Amino acid sequence: DSAFRIFNWEMAYLDGTNRYECFIIKNIEGKLQYDHLQASDSTFDREKLINKQLGAKNWLPALYYEIIPVKSRFQTFYTLLGWDGNDVLTNKKYIEVLWFDKTGKIHFGAPIFKDNRSVQSRVVFEYGGQNAMNLNYENQLERVSFSHLAPPSSTLEGVYEYYGADVTFDAYEWKGKYWQCISEVIPAWADPKGRTEVNISKKA
């Protein structure tokens, strides 16, 4: 919506770690301002991270590949889909939220992700580095679909280097004020009703 532009890139190191850089150029009342985002030196555990409020000085570093603007009554939220080649054992993907206050200050994270049990400020996926998962926005259905991740056995619950995608998919659908988690959906690209072909023809 021309409110900002992100410049974001990755540097991979031989030890399997990655570094991410990000600049955001904002349009504040017709004037351009920029922020160089600084990665946090703190390591948050998973439970704290999903509800942590972050900003330009402690953003969640990743390579963000999709921006999804959604509006509630008083605020525009920019939902970001990102990938992080975490280390030699696991990769991560994120559903992050970027928003600006009235002064143009950058904020990351907002309590707009709901499932049947909880509300959280961002969604974190972690899975084996040799595996892959789908995390994509389906514009025609206004939802973010993603592979369901699971370990090969219950004894490996929480040991994320063994996690991989099974044959099912879940999604977050925008409900006007929040993203609602929906279980067991059929992604548009695999929909037998042919919505994939409709979407391709529109893009063409």
Short mmCIF file of C-alpha atoms in Angstrom, two decimals:
data_model
loop_
_atom_site.label_atom_id
_atom_site.label_comp_id
_atom_site.label_asym_id
_atom_site.label_seq_id
_atom_site.Cartn_x
_atom_site.Cartn_y
_atom_site.Cartn_z
CA ASP A 1 0.00 0.00 0.00
CA SER A 2 3.07 2.26 -0.49
CA ALA A 3 3.44 2.84 3.28
CA PHE A 4 6.91 1.29 3.40
CA ARG A 5 9.44 -0.85 1.60
CA ILE A 6 11.63 -3.62 3.01
CA PHE A 7 15.18 -4.44 1.86
CA ASN A 8 16.11 -7.77 3.40
CA TRP A 9 18.98 -10.20 2.69
CA GLU A 10 20.83 -13.19 4.10
CA MET A 11 24.50 -14.05 4.67
CA ALA A 12 25.26 -17.76 5.20
CA TYR A 13 28.33 -18.88 7.20
CA LEU A 14 30.34 -22.08 6.91
CA ASP A 15 29.32 -23.23 10.40
CA GLY A 16 25.69 -23.50 9.24
CA THR A 17 24.48 -20.29 10.86
CA ASN A 18 23.00 -17.30 9.06
CA ARG A 19 22.94 -13.54 9.46
CA TYR A 20 20.10 -11.36 8.23
CA GLU A 21 20.08 -7.66 7.49
CA CYS A 22 17.03 -5.48 7.01
CA PHE A 23 16.26 -1.86 6.17
CA ILE A 24 12.76 -0.41 6.20
CA ILE A 25 11.99 2.81 4.34
CA LYS A 26 8.77 4.46 5.58
CA ASN A 27 6.56 7.14 4.12
CA ILE A 28 5.58 9.32 7.10
CA GLU A 29 3.28 12.15 6.05
CA GLY A 30 5.03 12.45 2.70
CA LYS A 31 8.55 12.28 4.13
CA LEU A 32 10.83 9.26 3.77
CA GLN A 33 12.44 7.81 6.88
CA TYR A 34 14.49 4.65 7.24
CA ASP A 35 15.32 2.18 9.99
CA HIS A 36 18.19 -0.30 10.05
CA LEU A 37 16.81 -3.21 12.06
CA GLN A 38 19.07 -4.64 14.75
CA ALA A 39 18.92 -8.32 15.65
CA SER A 40 18.39 -9.07 19.32
CA ASP A 41 21.35 -10.43 21.29
CA SER A 42 18.92 -12.26 23.55
CA THR A 43 17.75 -15.80 22.87
CA PHE A 44 14.13 -16.31 23.85
CA ASP A 45 12.71 -19.74 24.47
CA ARG A 46 9.83 -20.76 22.25
CA GLU A 47 7.03 -19.97 24.71
CA LYS A 48 8.34 -16.47 25.42
CA LEU A 49 9.08 -15.74 21.76
CA ILE A 50 5.54 -16.34 20.52
CA ASN A 51 4.28 -13.54 22.77
CA LYS A 52 7.30 -11.22 22.86
CA GLN A 53 6.79 -7.65 21.66
CA LEU A 54 9.78 -6.61 19.53
CA GLY A 55 10.91 -3.51 17.65
CA ALA A 56 13.56 -2.08 15.35
CA LYS A 57 16.32 -2.72 17.93
CA ASN A 58 15.47 -6.36 18.63
CA TRP A 59 13.61 -7.73 15.60
CA LEU A 60 13.31 -11.44 14.80
CA PRO A 61 15.93 -11.89 12.04
CA ALA A 62 14.87 -13.89 9.00
CA LEU A 63 14.46 -13.64 5.25
CA TYR A 64 10.91 -12.37 4.76
CA TYR A 65 9.33 -13.29 1.43
CA GLU A 66 5.67 -12.25 1.71
CA ILE A 67 3.87 -9.14 3.00
CA ILE A 68 0.12 -9.43 3.67
CA PRO A 69 -1.65 -6.18 4.65
CA VAL A 70 -4.76 -6.74 6.77
CA LYS A 71 -6.88 -4.12 8.53
CA SER A 72 -8.72 -4.20 11.81
CA ARG A 73 -10.91 -1.28 12.86
CA PHE A 74 -8.11 1.00 14.04
CA GLN A 75 -4.87 -0.58 12.82
CA THR A 76 -3.22 -1.94 9.68
CA PHE A 77 -1.16 -5.05 10.36
CA TYR A 78 1.44 -6.24 7.86
CA THR A 79 1.68 -10.01 8.24
CA LEU A 80 5.11 -11.28 7.19
CA LEU A 81 6.08 -14.80 6.14
CA GLY A 82 9.74 -15.55 6.74
CA TRP A 83 12.41 -18.26 6.61
CA ASP A 84 15.42 -18.72 8.90
CA GLY A 85 18.11 -21.33 8.19
CA ASN A 86 18.54 -21.57 11.93
CA ASP A 87 21.53 -23.94 12.27
CA VAL A 88 22.90 -27.25 10.96
CA LEU A 89 20.06 -29.17 12.65
CA THR A 90 16.90 -27.16 12.05
CA ASN A 91 15.25 -24.49 9.93
CA LYS A 92 12.56 -22.13 11.10
CA LYS A 93 9.68 -20.31 9.48
CA TYR A 94 7.70 -17.46 10.99
CA ILE A 95 4.38 -15.74 10.65
CA GLU A 96 5.33 -12.32 12.02
CA VAL A 97 3.37 -9.08 12.33
CA LEU A 98 4.76 -5.62 11.56
CA TRP A 99 2.82 -2.48 12.46
CA PHE A 100 3.46 1.22 12.99
CA ASP A 101 2.16 3.47 15.75
CA LYS A 102 0.98 7.03 15.15
CA THR A 103 4.54 8.38 15.27
CA GLY A 104 5.77 5.85 12.69
CA LYS A 105 7.65 3.74 15.24
CA ILE A 106 8.13 0.10 14.19
CA HIS A 107 6.61 -2.72 16.22
CA PHE A 108 6.76 -6.48 15.69
CA GLY A 109 4.24 -8.87 17.19
CA ALA A 110 0.56 -8.43 18.07
CA PRO A 111 -1.92 -10.77 19.83
CA ILE A 112 -3.92 -11.52 16.70
CA PHE A 113 -3.28 -15.26 16.17
CA LYS A 114 -5.97 -17.42 17.71
CA ASP A 115 -6.63 -21.11 18.03
CA ASN A 116 -9.06 -22.95 20.29
CA ARG A 117 -6.75 -22.73 23.29
CA SER A 118 -4.67 -19.56 23.16
CA VAL A 119 -3.82 -16.21 21.59
CA GLN A 120 -0.27 -15.41 20.50
CA SER A 121 1.67 -12.57 18.90
CA ARG A 122 3.50 -14.56 16.21
CA VAL A 123 3.73 -18.14 14.96
CA VAL A 124 7.01 -20.09 15.03
CA PHE A 125 7.66 -23.29 13.08
CA GLU A 126 10.83 -25.36 13.54
CA TYR A 127 11.69 -28.51 11.60
CA GLY A 128 14.59 -30.70 10.50
CA GLY A 129 17.17 -28.99 8.31
CA GLN A 130 16.92 -31.74 5.68
CA ASN A 131 13.13 -31.42 5.50
CA ALA A 132 10.84 -28.86 3.90
CA MET A 133 7.53 -27.24 4.72
CA ASN A 134 5.05 -25.07 2.83
CA LEU A 135 4.07 -21.69 4.26
CA ASN A 136 2.19 -19.59 1.72
CA TYR A 137 -0.50 -16.94 1.46
CA GLU A 138 -3.56 -17.91 -0.58
CA ASN A 139 -4.87 -14.56 -1.76
CA GLN A 140 -8.13 -15.87 -3.22
CA LEU A 141 -9.06 -17.51 0.09
CA GLU A 142 -7.53 -14.81 2.34
CA ARG A 143 -5.62 -17.32 4.40
CA VAL A 144 -2.09 -18.48 5.20
CA SER A 145 -1.79 -22.23 4.65
CA PHE A 146 1.04 -24.31 6.07
CA SER A 147 2.25 -27.89 6.36
CA HIS A 148 1.43 -29.65 9.59
CA LEU A 149 4.71 -30.54 11.30
CA ALA A 150 5.17 -33.62 13.44
CA PRO A 151 7.95 -35.94 14.71
CA PRO A 152 8.10 -39.56 13.50
CA SER A 153 7.14 -40.79 16.99
CA SER A 154 5.69 -39.37 20.19
CA THR A 155 8.99 -40.02 22.02
CA LEU A 156 10.61 -37.28 19.89
CA GLU A 157 8.04 -34.62 20.78
CA GLY A 158 9.85 -31.28 21.09
CA VAL A 159 13.06 -32.53 19.41
CA TYR A 160 12.65 -30.32 16.35
CA GLU A 161 15.48 -31.70 14.21
CA TYR A 162 13.26 -34.74 13.68
CA TYR A 163 10.15 -32.77 12.74
CA GLY A 164 8.88 -32.80 9.17
CA ALA A 165 5.73 -32.15 7.18
CA ASP A 166 3.08 -34.84 7.16
CA VAL A 167 0.38 -35.07 4.47
CA THR A 168 -2.01 -32.59 6.14
CA PHE A 169 -2.26 -28.80 6.09
CA ASP A 170 -3.61 -26.18 8.46
CA ALA A 171 -4.28 -22.48 7.89
CA TYR A 172 -4.85 -19.09 9.45
CA GLU A 173 -7.88 -17.25 8.06
CA TRP A 174 -8.34 -13.51 8.51
CA LYS A 175 -11.55 -12.78 10.44
CA GLY A 176 -11.50 -8.98 10.35
CA LYS A 177 -9.74 -8.53 13.71
CA TYR A 178 -7.50 -11.58 14.03
CA TRP A 179 -6.09 -14.66 12.29
CA GLN A 180 -8.05 -17.78 13.24
CA CYS A 181 -6.33 -21.18 13.06
CA ILE A 182 -8.24 -23.73 10.96
CA SER A 183 -7.26 -27.40 11.00
CA GLU A 184 -7.06 -29.78 8.07
CA VAL A 185 -7.54 -27.58 5.01
CA ILE A 186 -6.86 -28.33 1.36
CA PRO A 187 -4.32 -25.83 -0.09
CA ALA A 188 -5.44 -24.00 -3.21
CA TRP A 189 -2.72 -25.63 -5.32
CA ALA A 190 -4.05 -29.06 -4.36
CA ASP A 191 -7.75 -28.21 -4.45
CA PRO A 192 -9.68 -30.73 -6.60
CA LYS A 193 -12.30 -28.07 -7.34
CA GLY A 194 -9.83 -26.37 -9.66
CA ARG A 195 -9.29 -23.07 -7.85
CA THR A 196 -5.60 -23.33 -8.73
CA GLU A 197 -6.40 -22.96 -12.43
CA VAL A 198 -8.66 -19.97 -11.72
CA ASN A 199 -5.91 -18.27 -9.74
CA ILE A 200 -3.31 -18.87 -12.47
CA SER A 201 -5.58 -17.43 -15.17
CA LYS A 202 -6.10 -14.26 -13.10
CA LYS A 203 -2.36 -13.78 -12.73
CA ALA A 204 -1.84 -14.30 -16.45
#
